[in-house]
Amino acid sequence: MRSILASGGDDTRNLLWRLMHGELDFHNTPRVFIVMIGVNNLGHLGQYAGQAAGGIRRIVERIHHAFPDSPLILPGVLPSLRSAWVTSQTTRLNHMLRTYAAPRGRWLHYIDLAPCLQTGGKVDASLFMDPLLSPPGLPLHPCAMAQARIARHLEPLICRLLGDYPHHLLPPRAAYCGVP
């Protein structure tokens, strides 16, 4: 198993460069890709949703061209509490990504992860680690509990694509020991 790991501050240009310079040189065909990028294009670079969407589309197309039999999961850009402008651009970008993925549903699967970072339908600052740092930062990076929520939200789709079953539905011992 291999992951394409991002670095802090990565945007679509950084990932696209790596994909063009060896990051897709796998010995075995990956069974599934999860392409989760774009948050830094909006906040860090101040790009508009359409600019970020173009970069994400190029990344998705590059991966699909290299591995046409591997499905791709395209999570929406995670919400944050950085500014009203970033929030509006995130909403627009996610709409563009959902629209882009819809006709490509055989191999490209959009999933909205925003509910994982919300309480009562609103982004919950307590689900981010940045406000807990010293000095505190604006809520951007999900805390461990929010990451667990994201994993549980992704798991059914990943399992469906891999022909598996959601492991979090098993009793805890059975998931690890094979014992009921």
N, CA and C of each residue as an Amber inpcrd file, in Angstrom:
protein
   540
   0.8500000  -1.1750000   0.0000000   0.0000000   0.0000000   0.0000000
   0.8930000   1.2340000   0.0000000   0.4850000   2.2570000  -0.7560000
   1.2630000   3.4800000  -0.8320000   0.3290000   4.6620000  -0.8110000
   0.7410000   5.7080000  -0.2060000  -0.0480000   6.9220000  -0.1280000
   0.7030000   8.0540000  -0.8050000  -0.0430000   8.9860000  -1.3250000
   0.5480000  10.2350000  -1.7830000   0.4030000  11.1790000  -0.6070000
   1.5050000  11.4810000   0.0140000   1.4690000  12.3000000   1.2140000
   1.6780000  13.7620000   0.8610000   0.9080000  14.5780000   1.5050000
   1.0350000  16.0140000   1.2900000   1.9190000  16.6150000   2.3700000
   2.4180000  17.7660000   2.0930000   3.1840000  18.5280000   3.0730000
   2.3430000  19.7100000   3.5170000   2.6570000  20.2440000   4.6810000
   1.9440000  21.4190000   5.1590000   2.0090000  22.5400000   4.1430000
   0.8690000  23.1280000   3.8510000   0.8200000  24.2310000   2.8990000
   0.6890000  23.7850000   1.4510000   0.6010000  22.4770000   1.2020000
   0.4620000  21.9840000  -0.1690000  -0.7870000  22.5400000  -0.8350000
  -0.6650000  22.8260000  -2.1120000  -1.8270000  23.1840000  -2.9130000
  -1.8180000  22.3090000  -4.1610000  -2.7640000  22.5170000  -5.0420000
  -2.8970000  21.6420000  -6.2190000  -1.6460000  21.6830000  -7.1010000
  -0.9770000  22.8180000  -7.1730000   0.2320000  22.9060000  -8.0120000
   1.3240000  21.9830000  -7.4960000   1.5050000  21.9430000  -6.1600000
   2.5380000  21.0790000  -5.5690000   2.2510000  19.6080000  -5.8690000
   0.9950000  19.1890000  -5.6570000   0.6420000  17.7910000  -5.8830000
   0.7380000  17.4350000  -7.3560000   0.2720000  18.2970000  -8.2320000
   0.3520000  18.0200000  -9.6670000   1.8140000  17.8680000 -10.1010000
   2.6930000  18.7000000  -9.5820000   4.1100000  18.5840000  -9.9200000
   4.6400000  17.2110000  -9.5100000   4.3110000  16.7780000  -8.2770000
   4.7830000  15.4710000  -7.8160000   4.2110000  14.3410000  -8.6520000
   2.9530000  14.4650000  -9.0680000   2.3480000  13.4200000  -9.8990000
   3.0480000  13.3300000 -11.2540000   3.5140000  14.4640000 -11.7480000
   4.2000000  14.4950000 -13.0410000   5.6600000  14.0790000 -12.9290000
   6.1750000  13.9770000 -11.6900000   7.5910000  13.6700000 -11.4890000
   7.8040000  12.4460000 -10.6070000   7.0400000  11.3870000 -10.8760000
   7.3250000  10.0990000 -10.2740000   6.4260000   9.6340000  -9.1500000
   5.5570000  10.4770000  -8.6450000   4.7120000  10.0570000  -7.5250000
   3.6990000   8.9840000  -7.9250000   3.4570000   8.8200000  -9.2230000
   2.5290000   7.7890000  -9.6960000   3.2450000   6.5360000 -10.1900000
   4.5240000   6.4080000  -9.9120000   5.2800000   5.2320000 -10.3520000
   5.1100000   4.0990000  -9.3440000   3.9550000   3.4400000  -9.3930000
   3.6590000   2.3390000  -8.4910000   4.0690000   1.0160000  -9.1210000
   4.4860000   0.0690000  -8.2980000   4.7790000  -1.2820000  -8.7960000
   3.4930000  -2.0660000  -8.9990000   2.5070000  -1.8200000  -8.1590000
   1.2040000  -2.4690000  -8.2630000   0.1380000  -1.4040000  -8.4390000
  -0.9000000  -1.7620000  -9.1560000  -1.9920000  -0.8240000  -9.3690000
  -2.7570000  -0.6220000  -8.0660000  -2.8750000   0.6090000  -7.6010000
  -3.6560000   0.8670000  -6.3810000  -5.1180000   0.4770000  -6.5940000
  -5.7360000  -0.0390000  -5.5560000  -7.1320000  -0.4590000  -5.6480000
  -8.0760000   0.7270000  -5.5800000  -7.6600000   1.8060000  -4.9330000
  -8.4830000   3.0050000  -4.8290000  -7.5800000   4.1940000  -4.4950000
  -7.9620000   5.3600000  -4.9800000  -7.2760000   6.6120000  -4.6490000
  -8.2570000   7.5000000  -3.8830000  -7.7400000   8.2540000  -2.9340000
  -8.5160000   9.3070000  -2.2790000  -7.7490000  10.6000000  -2.5220000
  -8.3790000  11.5160000  -3.2260000  -7.7440000  12.7850000  -3.5850000
  -8.3700000  13.8730000  -2.7280000  -7.6200000  14.2940000  -1.7240000
  -8.1320000  15.2750000  -0.7640000  -7.1940000  16.4840000  -0.7760000
  -7.5530000  17.4750000  -1.5660000  -6.7020000  18.6570000  -1.7220000
  -7.5770000  19.8450000  -2.0900000  -7.0710000  21.0400000  -1.8630000
  -7.7620000  22.2430000  -2.2900000  -7.9400000  23.2870000  -1.2020000
  -7.8770000  22.8690000   0.0630000  -8.1180000  23.8230000   1.1500000
  -7.0680000  24.9370000   1.1390000  -5.8200000  24.6190000   0.8250000
  -4.7760000  25.6430000   0.8200000  -4.8560000  26.5500000  -0.4010000
  -5.4800000  26.0700000  -1.4800000  -5.6640000  26.9420000  -2.6360000
  -6.5580000  28.1280000  -2.2750000  -7.5660000  27.8660000  -1.4490000
  -8.5130000  28.9280000  -1.0920000  -7.9330000  29.8630000  -0.0420000
  -7.4380000  29.2950000   1.0430000  -6.9740000  30.1260000   2.1480000
  -5.5670000  30.6290000   1.9690000  -4.6390000  29.7040000   1.7050000
  -3.2130000  30.0380000   1.6420000  -2.9020000  30.9020000   0.4140000
  -3.4460000  30.5020000  -0.7420000  -3.1560000  31.2290000  -1.9830000
  -4.1990000  32.2800000  -2.3140000  -5.3630000  32.1940000  -1.6930000
  -6.4290000  33.1430000  -1.9940000  -7.0310000  32.9520000  -3.3710000
  -6.9630000  31.7350000  -3.8980000  -7.5640000  31.4670000  -5.2010000
  -9.0820000  31.4160000  -5.0790000  -9.7380000  31.7190000  -6.1770000
 -11.1810000  31.5560000  -6.2570000 -11.4970000  30.0840000  -6.4940000
 -12.7400000  29.7050000  -6.2210000 -13.1740000  28.3140000  -6.3450000
 -12.8750000  27.7470000  -7.7350000 -13.1290000  28.5130000  -8.7710000
 -12.9080000  28.0250000 -10.1380000 -11.4480000  27.7070000 -10.4200000
 -10.5460000  28.4980000  -9.8680000  -9.1160000  28.2320000 -10.0520000
  -8.7270000  26.9370000  -9.3480000  -9.1850000  26.7650000  -8.1190000
  -8.8670000  25.5500000  -7.3720000  -9.4850000  24.3260000  -8.0490000
 -10.7060000  24.4650000  -8.5430000 -11.3780000  23.3440000  -9.2100000
 -10.5940000  22.8910000 -10.4390000 -10.0360000  23.8330000 -11.1810000
  -9.2310000  23.4720000 -12.3560000  -8.0300000  22.6250000 -11.9750000
  -7.3420000  23.0020000 -10.9050000  -6.1980000  22.2190000 -10.4410000
  -6.6090000  20.8400000  -9.9650000  -7.7080000  20.7510000  -9.2520000
  -8.1850000  19.4500000  -8.7560000  -8.5870000  18.5600000  -9.9220000
  -9.2650000  19.1250000 -10.9160000  -9.6350000  18.3320000 -12.1070000
  -8.3870000  17.7860000 -12.8010000  -7.3520000  18.6040000 -12.9240000
  -6.1200000  18.1290000 -13.5810000  -5.4850000  16.9850000 -12.7880000
  -5.5040000  17.0740000 -11.4710000  -4.9550000  16.0030000 -10.6330000
  -5.7520000  14.7230000 -10.8320000  -7.0750000  14.8310000 -10.7650000
  -7.9490000  13.6640000 -10.9250000  -7.7420000  13.0310000 -12.3010000
  -7.6830000  13.8470000 -13.3350000  -7.5110000  13.3280000 -14.6920000
  -6.1420000  12.6710000 -14.8730000  -5.1290000  13.2370000 -14.2600000
  -3.7800000  12.6510000 -14.3410000  -3.7590000  11.2630000 -13.7000000
  -4.3570000  11.1460000 -12.5260000  -4.4000000   9.8470000 -11.8430000
  -5.2400000   8.8650000 -12.6460000  -6.4010000   9.3020000 -13.1180000
  -7.2750000   8.3980000 -13.8820000  -6.6120000   7.9470000 -15.1810000
  -5.8910000   8.8300000 -15.8220000  -5.1900000   8.4540000 -17.0510000
  -4.1310000   7.3840000 -16.7680000  -3.4320000   7.5240000 -15.6480000
  -2.3870000   6.5580000 -15.2910000  -2.9720000   5.2350000 -14.7940000
  -4.1270000   5.2860000 -14.1270000  -4.7370000   4.0880000 -13.5370000
  -6.2380000   4.0790000 -13.8210000  -6.6220000   3.8180000 -15.0780000
  -8.0420000   3.9050000 -15.4440000  -8.9310000   2.8750000 -14.7450000
  -8.3590000   1.8170000 -14.2010000  -9.1690000   0.7980000 -13.5290000
  -9.2920000   1.0230000 -12.0260000  -8.6160000   2.0170000 -11.5000000
  -8.6870000   2.3090000 -10.0680000  -9.7050000   3.4160000  -9.8190000
 -10.6770000   3.1610000  -8.9640000 -11.6340000   4.2260000  -8.6460000
 -10.9750000   5.3340000  -7.8300000 -11.5160000   6.5230000  -7.9590000
 -11.0410000   7.6730000  -7.1900000 -12.1690000   8.1880000  -6.3140000
 -11.8410000   8.4790000  -5.0740000 -12.7740000   9.1350000  -4.1710000
 -12.3340000  10.5850000  -4.0750000 -13.2660000  11.4830000  -4.3000000
 -12.9900000  12.9120000  -4.2780000 -13.8020000  13.5570000  -3.1550000
 -13.2250000  13.6280000  -1.9490000 -13.9440000  14.3050000  -0.8640000
 -14.0320000  15.8020000  -1.1350000 -15.1250000  16.3920000  -0.7150000
 -15.2280000  17.8370000  -0.7910000 -14.1740000  18.4790000   0.0930000
 -13.8220000  19.7110000  -0.2230000 -12.8730000  20.4540000   0.5970000
 -13.5180000  20.6630000   1.9680000 -12.7530000  20.3840000   3.0090000
 -13.2830000  20.4720000   4.3670000 -13.6220000  21.9120000   4.7350000
 -14.6960000  22.1000000   5.4670000 -15.0270000  23.4470000   5.9250000
 -14.0330000  23.8980000   6.9950000 -13.9590000  25.1830000   7.1850000
 -13.1000000  25.7520000   8.2220000 -13.7770000  27.0180000   8.7330000
 -13.1410000  27.6600000   9.6620000 -13.6700000  28.9190000  10.2000000
 -12.6400000  30.0280000  10.0060000 -12.1040000  30.1290000   8.7820000
 -11.0690000  31.1250000   8.5330000 -11.6250000  32.4750000   8.1680000
 -12.6170000  32.5120000   7.2840000 -13.2470000  33.7830000   6.9180000
 -14.5210000  33.4780000   6.1410000 -15.3970000  34.4790000   6.0650000
 -16.6380000  34.3140000   5.2960000 -16.3140000  34.0750000   3.8230000
 -15.2730000  34.7360000   3.3100000 -14.8990000  34.5560000   1.9050000
 -14.4530000  33.1210000   1.6500000 -13.5920000  32.5730000   2.5160000
 -13.1290000  31.1940000   2.3400000 -14.3100000  30.2300000   2.4370000
 -15.2230000  30.4870000   3.3630000 -16.4080000  29.6250000   3.4950000
 -17.2350000  29.6460000   2.2160000 -17.4570000  30.8260000   1.6450000
 -18.2570000  30.9020000   0.4080000 -17.5320000  30.2320000  -0.7530000
 -16.2070000  30.3920000  -0.8390000 -15.4480000  29.7480000  -1.9130000
 -15.4240000  28.2330000  -1.7270000 -15.3520000  27.7660000  -0.4870000
 -15.3920000  26.3270000  -0.2190000 -16.7220000  25.7440000  -0.6820000
 -17.8050000  26.4320000  -0.3830000 -19.1370000  25.9790000  -0.8200000
 -19.2130000  25.9190000  -2.3340000 -18.7270000  26.9540000  -2.9970000
 -18.7350000  26.9800000  -4.4750000 -17.8570000  25.8690000  -5.0470000
 -16.6640000  25.7190000  -4.4790000 -15.7420000  24.6910000  -4.9690000
 -16.3570000  23.3010000  -4.8200000 -16.9530000  23.0210000  -3.6750000
 -17.5440000  21.7010000  -3.4700000 -18.6980000  21.4460000  -4.4320000
 -19.4720000  22.4730000  -4.7420000 -20.5260000  22.3220000  -5.7520000
 -19.9150000  21.9820000  -7.1170000 -18.8230000  22.6620000  -7.4660000
 -18.1460000  22.3850000  -8.7450000 -17.6080000  20.9570000  -8.7740000
 -17.0230000  20.5100000  -7.6790000 -16.4660000  19.1480000  -7.6260000
 -17.5700000  18.1030000  -7.7180000 -18.6770000  18.3300000  -7.0250000
 -19.8180000  17.4050000  -7.0770000 -20.3510000  17.3200000  -8.5060000
 -20.4720000  18.4660000  -9.1600000 -20.9690000  18.5220000 -10.5400000
 -19.9970000  17.8230000 -11.4910000 -18.7120000  18.0300000 -11.2840000
 -17.6840000  17.3910000 -12.1090000 -17.7200000  15.8690000 -11.9540000
 -17.8960000  15.3920000 -10.7220000 -17.8530000  13.9480000 -10.4610000
 -19.1060000  13.2250000 -10.9420000 -20.2400000  13.8890000 -10.9530000
 -21.5200000  13.2220000 -11.2300000 -21.5280000  12.3880000 -12.5160000
 -21.1230000  12.9210000 -13.6650000 -21.1720000  12.0940000 -14.8780000
 -20.0390000  11.0570000 -14.9700000 -19.1280000  11.0900000 -14.0370000
 -17.9970000  10.1560000 -14.0470000 -18.1440000   9.1330000 -12.9060000
 -19.3650000   8.9030000 -12.4770000 -19.6580000   8.0910000 -11.3030000
 -19.1770000   6.6550000 -11.3470000 -18.8430000   6.1490000 -12.5220000
 -18.3320000   4.7810000 -12.6050000 -16.9600000   4.6820000 -11.9520000
 -16.1710000   5.7440000 -12.0480000 -14.8050000   5.7030000 -11.5010000
 -14.4770000   6.8380000 -10.5320000 -15.3050000   7.8950000 -10.5150000
 -15.0400000   9.0480000  -9.6500000 -16.2190000   9.2400000  -8.7070000
 -15.9240000   9.2710000  -7.4130000 -16.9710000   9.2920000  -6.3910000
 -16.7630000  10.4830000  -5.4540000 -17.6470000  11.4670000  -5.5510000
 -17.6030000  12.6290000  -4.6660000 -18.2550000  12.2490000  -3.3350000
 -17.6840000  12.7300000  -2.2380000 -18.2860000  12.5340000  -0.9240000
 -18.1250000  13.8120000  -0.1120000 -19.2120000  14.2080000   0.5370000
 -19.2210000  15.4120000   1.3550000 -18.8290000  15.0470000   2.7810000
 -17.7160000  15.5810000   3.2550000 -17.2400000  15.3010000   4.6080000
 -17.5920000  16.4090000   5.6020000 -18.2600000  17.4630000   5.1360000
 -18.5880000  18.5850000   6.0160000 -19.3490000  18.1590000   7.2710000
 -20.2970000  17.2130000   7.1820000 -21.0130000  16.8190000   8.4080000
 -20.0920000  16.2860000   9.5060000 -18.9390000  15.8000000   9.1460000
 -17.9930000  15.2740000  10.1390000 -17.4090000  16.3820000  11.0080000
 -17.4890000  17.6110000  10.5380000 -16.9070000  18.7480000  11.2560000
 -17.9760000  19.7150000  11.7420000 -19.1910000  19.2130000  11.8210000
 -20.3010000  20.0670000  12.2290000 -21.0190000  19.4950000  13.4470000
 -21.6330000  20.3900000  14.1810000 -22.5440000  20.0400000  15.2580000
 -23.7750000  20.9010000  15.0520000 -24.9180000  20.2740000  14.9530000
 -26.1480000  21.0350000  14.7290000 -26.1560000  21.7680000  13.4060000
 -25.4760000  21.2300000  12.4020000 -25.4550000  21.8450000  11.0760000
 -24.4860000  22.9990000  10.9010000 -23.7100000  23.3170000  11.9290000
 -22.7270000  24.4140000  11.8470000 -21.3320000  23.8750000  12.1490000
 -20.3300000  24.4480000  11.4830000 -18.9480000  24.0400000  11.7200000
 -18.6320000  24.2560000  13.1970000 -18.0760000  23.2300000  13.8140000
 -17.8090000  23.2200000  15.2570000 -16.3100000  23.4190000  15.4980000
 -15.9410000  24.5680000  16.0530000 -14.5320000  24.8900000  16.2950000
 -13.8540000  23.8820000  17.2110000 -14.6190000  23.2070000  18.0560000
 -14.0120000  22.2330000  18.9760000 -13.5420000  20.9720000  18.2590000
 -13.8880000  20.8300000  16.9810000 -13.4570000  19.6640000  16.2090000
 -12.1660000  19.9300000  15.4250000 -11.5080000  21.0370000  15.7370000
 -10.2590000  21.4080000  15.0830000  -9.1700000  21.5530000  16.1380000
  -7.9460000  21.2420000  15.7550000  -6.8450000  21.3230000  16.7140000
  -6.1870000  22.6980000  16.7540000  -6.3340000  23.4950000  15.7210000
  -5.6360000  24.7780000  15.6330000  -5.9150000  25.7230000  16.8080000
  -7.1740000  25.8320000  17.2820000  -7.4200000  26.7360000  18.4120000
  -6.7280000  26.2900000  19.7060000  -6.2890000  25.0240000  19.7600000
  -5.6390000  24.4980000  20.9610000  -4.1280000  24.7140000  20.9490000
  -3.6040000  25.1630000  19.8240000  -2.1630000  25.3670000  19.6980000
  -1.7410000  26.6470000  20.4170000  -0.4470000  26.7800000  20.5960000
   0.0860000  27.9930000  21.2050000   1.0840000  28.6130000  20.2330000
   0.7820000  29.7230000  19.6250000  -0.4320000  30.5050000  19.7740000
  -1.5930000  29.8380000  19.0250000  -2.8210000  30.1180000  19.4460000
  -3.9850000  29.5130000  18.7880000  -4.1080000  29.9700000  17.3440000
  -4.6140000  29.0710000  16.5130000  -4.8420000  29.3920000  15.1120000
  -6.3160000  29.2880000  14.7650000  -6.6620000  29.7620000  13.5800000
  -8.0420000  29.6400000  13.1130000  -8.3410000  28.1690000  12.8370000
  -9.5680000  27.7100000  13.1020000  -9.9240000  26.3030000  12.9030000
  -9.7870000  25.8720000  11.4420000  -8.8170000  24.9890000  11.1830000
  -8.5480000  24.4890000   9.8370000  -8.2720000  22.9880000   9.8350000
  -7.4560000  22.4980000  10.7630000  -7.0350000  21.0900000  10.7690000
  -7.8730000  20.2890000  11.7570000  -8.5600000  19.2450000  11.2880000
  -9.3990000  18.4460000  12.1790000  -8.5880000  17.7900000  13.3010000
  -9.1840000  17.7460000  14.4870000  -8.5640000  17.0610000  15.6180000
  -8.7500000  15.5470000  15.4410000  -8.1740000  14.7630000  16.3380000
  -8.2380000  13.2970000  16.2200000  -9.6790000  12.7960000  16.1940000
 -10.5340000  13.3470000  17.0330000 -11.9310000  12.9040000  17.0540000
 -12.6020000  13.1910000  15.7040000 -12.3480000  14.3480000  15.1330000
 -12.9240000  14.6800000  13.8280000 -12.3400000  13.7870000  12.7360000
 -11.0500000  13.4700000  12.8300000 -10.4480000  12.5640000  11.8550000
 -11.0830000  11.1790000  11.9380000 -11.4220000  10.7310000  13.1500000
 -12.1110000   9.4480000  13.3070000 -13.5040000   9.5110000  12.6720000
 -14.1840000  10.6420000  12.8340000 -15.4930000  10.8270000  12.1840000
 -15.3440000  10.7470000  10.6570000 -14.3090000  11.3990000  10.1400000
 -14.0610000  11.3810000   8.6940000 -13.8100000   9.9490000   8.2240000
 -13.0010000   9.2060000   8.9610000 -12.7060000   7.8210000   8.5920000
 -13.9840000   6.9770000   8.5770000 -14.8330000   7.1460000   9.5940000
 -16.0950000   6.3830000   9.6380000 -17.0070000   6.7750000   8.4790000
 -16.9590000   8.0370000   8.0730000 -17.7900000   8.5160000   6.9660000
 -17.2870000   7.9680000   5.6190000 -15.9720000   7.8540000   5.4800000
 -15.3780000   7.3370000   4.2370000 -15.4560000   5.8170000   4.1290000
 -15.4190000   5.1380000   5.2670000 -15.2790000   3.6820000   5.2580000
 -16.3240000   2.9340000   4.4240000 -17.6230000   3.2460000   4.5200000
 -18.5890000   2.4940000   3.7050000 -18.3300000   2.6060000   2.2030000
 -17.9590000   3.7980000   1.7330000 -17.6710000   3.9680000   0.3080000
 -16.4160000   3.2020000  -0.0800000 -15.3660000   3.3050000   0.7140000
 -14.1370000   2.5640000   0.4240000 -14.4250000   1.0660000   0.3920000
 -15.1590000   0.5860000   1.3780000 -15.4820000  -0.8410000   1.4400000
 -16.3000000  -1.2830000   0.2320000 -17.2740000  -0.4630000  -0.1810000
 -18.0780000  -0.8020000  -1.3590000 -17.1900000  -0.9080000  -2.6000000
 -16.2660000   0.0330000  -2.7560000 -15.3860000   0.0180000  -3.9280000
 -14.4220000  -1.1650000  -3.9030000 -14.0380000  -1.6030000  -2.7040000
 -13.0970000  -2.7200000  -2.5660000 -13.7880000  -4.0660000  -2.4100000
 -15.1290000  -4.0660000  -2.3510000 -15.8580000  -5.3110000  -2.1550000
 -15.6880000  -5.8450000  -0.7440000 -15.5620000  -4.9750000   0.2290000
 -15.3420000  -5.3410000   1.6240000 -16.5620000  -4.9060000   2.4350000
 -16.4690000  -4.9420000   3.7360000 -17.5500000  -4.5220000   4.6180000
 -16.9780000  -3.5360000   5.6400000 -17.8160000  -2.6340000   6.1340000
 -17.3370000  -1.6510000   7.1180000 -16.9170000  -2.3260000   8.4230000
 -15.6710000  -2.2180000   8.7510000 -15.1240000  -2.8730000   9.9360000
 -15.5790000  -2.2410000  11.2320000 -15.9630000  -0.9690000  11.2060000
 -16.4030000  -0.3390000  12.4520000 -17.7630000  -0.8590000  12.9060000
 -18.4340000  -1.6480000  12.0470000 -19.7160000  -2.2240000  12.4320000
 -19.5470000  -3.5330000  13.2010000 -18.3310000  -4.0860000  13.2040000
 -18.0620000  -5.3220000  13.9320000 -17.8600000  -5.0340000  15.4150000
 -18.1150000  -6.0250000  16.2570000 -17.7270000  -5.8490000  17.6610000
 -16.2240000  -5.6220000  17.7250000 -15.7270000  -4.7930000  18.6420000
 -14.3000000  -4.4280000  18.6680000 -13.3500000  -5.6190000  18.6430000
 -13.5840000  -6.6630000  19.4260000 -12.6560000  -7.8010000  19.4510000
 -12.6580000  -8.5350000  18.1090000 -13.8140000  -8.6540000  17.4890000
 -13.8920000  -9.3840000  16.2260000 -13.0970000  -8.6720000  15.1350000
 -13.0830000  -7.3490000  15.1790000 -12.3610000  -6.5930000  14.1660000
 -10.8560000  -6.8210000  14.2530000 -10.3510000  -7.1470000  15.4320000
  -8.9150000  -7.2900000  15.6150000  -8.4640000  -8.7280000  15.8060000
  -9.3050000  -9.5640000  16.4040000  -8.8580000 -10.9090000  16.7800000
  -9.5820000 -12.0070000  16.0270000 -10.6220000 -11.6820000  15.2950000
 -11.3990000 -12.7150000  14.6390000 -12.2590000 -13.5020000  15.6050000
 -12.4610000 -12.9710000  16.8040000 -13.2390000 -13.6500000  17.8360000
 -14.5590000 -12.9270000  18.0090000 -15.6970000 -13.6490000  18.0120000
 -16.9820000 -12.9710000  18.1890000 -17.1500000 -12.3840000  19.5760000
